[in-house]
Amino acid sequence: MSVDTLTIVISAATLLLGFVTAFGWLVSRMDARIDRVEHGLGQRIDRVESGLGQRIERVEHELVEVKIAVARIEGPPRHLVTR
């Protein structure tokens, strides 16, 4: 092989190795960032779920109170008790 061909082959191999290394570095950085975002979103979703659970419990409690009030209003007519 001539010196020129050898230089081209070595340069191409070096560039290819550089591209592969850069691509691997970018992928690892993206993975780390995705993991951070996923962790943050998981925490936010957990907070929202717990808040919604508390709100649903309050609504259920208030609904029971409303049902009781409606049952009292619509209940059987009261009879006059004479003594």
Short mmCIF file of C-alpha atoms in Angstrom, two decimals:
data_model
loop_
_atom_site.label_atom_id
_atom_site.label_comp_id
_atom_site.label_asym_id
_atom_site.label_seq_id
_atom_site.Cartn_x
_atom_site.Cartn_y
_atom_site.Cartn_z
CA MET A 1 0.00 0.00 0.00
CA SER A 2 1.16 3.46 -0.74
CA VAL A 3 1.55 6.09 1.94
CA ASP A 4 -1.41 8.06 0.58
CA THR A 5 -3.76 5.06 0.71
CA LEU A 6 -2.59 4.17 4.19
CA THR A 7 -3.16 7.75 5.33
CA ILE A 8 -6.69 7.76 3.90
CA VAL A 9 -7.56 4.42 5.55
CA ILE A 10 -6.22 5.53 8.93
CA SER A 11 -8.03 8.88 8.65
CA ALA A 12 -11.30 7.18 7.72
CA ALA A 13 -10.97 4.74 10.63
CA THR A 14 -10.20 7.62 13.01
CA LEU A 15 -13.21 9.61 11.78
CA LEU A 16 -15.46 6.57 12.04
CA LEU A 17 -14.23 5.91 15.57
CA GLY A 18 -14.85 9.58 16.44
CA PHE A 19 -18.39 9.45 15.07
CA VAL A 20 -19.17 6.24 16.94
CA THR A 21 -17.77 7.69 20.16
CA ALA A 22 -19.73 10.95 19.75
CA PHE A 23 -22.91 9.02 19.01
CA GLY A 24 -22.42 6.85 22.09
CA TRP A 25 -21.82 9.93 24.24
CA LEU A 26 -24.99 11.61 22.91
CA VAL A 27 -27.06 8.49 23.54
CA SER A 28 -25.80 8.22 27.12
CA ARG A 29 -26.57 11.91 27.73
CA MET A 30 -30.05 11.51 26.29
CA ASP A 31 -30.66 8.44 28.46
CA ALA A 32 -29.63 10.35 31.57
CA ARG A 33 -31.87 13.27 30.69
CA ILE A 34 -34.81 11.00 29.89
CA ASP A 35 -34.34 9.27 33.26
CA ARG A 36 -34.41 12.66 35.06
CA VAL A 37 -37.54 13.74 33.18
CA GLU A 38 -39.21 10.39 33.84
CA HIS A 39 -38.44 10.64 37.55
CA GLY A 40 -39.80 14.20 37.73
CA LEU A 41 -42.96 13.28 35.84
CA GLY A 42 -43.47 10.25 38.07
CA GLN A 43 -43.34 12.47 41.15
CA ARG A 44 -45.77 14.97 39.62
CA ILE A 45 -48.20 12.21 38.65
CA ASP A 46 -48.04 10.76 42.18
CA ARG A 47 -48.85 14.20 43.66
CA VAL A 48 -51.76 14.67 41.27
CA GLU A 49 -53.12 11.19 42.01
CA SER A 50 -52.97 11.74 45.77
CA GLY A 51 -54.64 15.15 45.42
CA LEU A 52 -57.38 13.70 43.25
CA GLY A 53 -57.89 10.86 45.71
CA GLN A 54 -58.39 13.34 48.53
CA ARG A 55 -60.79 15.43 46.47
CA ILE A 56 -62.80 12.35 45.48
CA GLU A 57 -63.06 11.31 49.14
CA ARG A 58 -64.35 14.79 50.07
CA VAL A 59 -66.90 14.70 47.25
CA GLU A 60 -68.07 11.24 48.35
CA HIS A 61 -68.50 12.47 51.91
CA GLU A 62 -70.45 15.53 50.77
CA LEU A 63 -72.59 13.38 48.48
CA VAL A 64 -73.57 11.16 51.40
CA GLU A 65 -74.58 14.26 53.36
CA VAL A 66 -76.67 15.51 50.42
CA LYS A 67 -78.37 12.12 50.08
CA ILE A 68 -79.26 12.17 53.77
CA ALA A 69 -80.63 15.70 53.49
CA VAL A 70 -82.73 14.79 50.43
CA ALA A 71 -84.01 11.67 52.17
CA ARG A 72 -85.10 13.80 55.12
CA ILE A 73 -86.88 16.27 52.82
CA GLU A 74 -88.57 13.60 50.71
CA GLY A 75 -89.21 11.20 53.57
CA PRO A 76 -92.66 10.13 54.77
CA PRO A 77 -94.86 12.95 56.00
CA ARG A 78 -94.68 13.56 59.70
CA HIS A 79 -97.81 12.88 61.66
CA LEU A 80 -98.95 15.21 64.33
CA VAL A 81 -98.60 13.68 67.71
CA THR A 82 -101.26 14.85 70.17
CA ARG A 83 -100.78 14.50 73.85
#
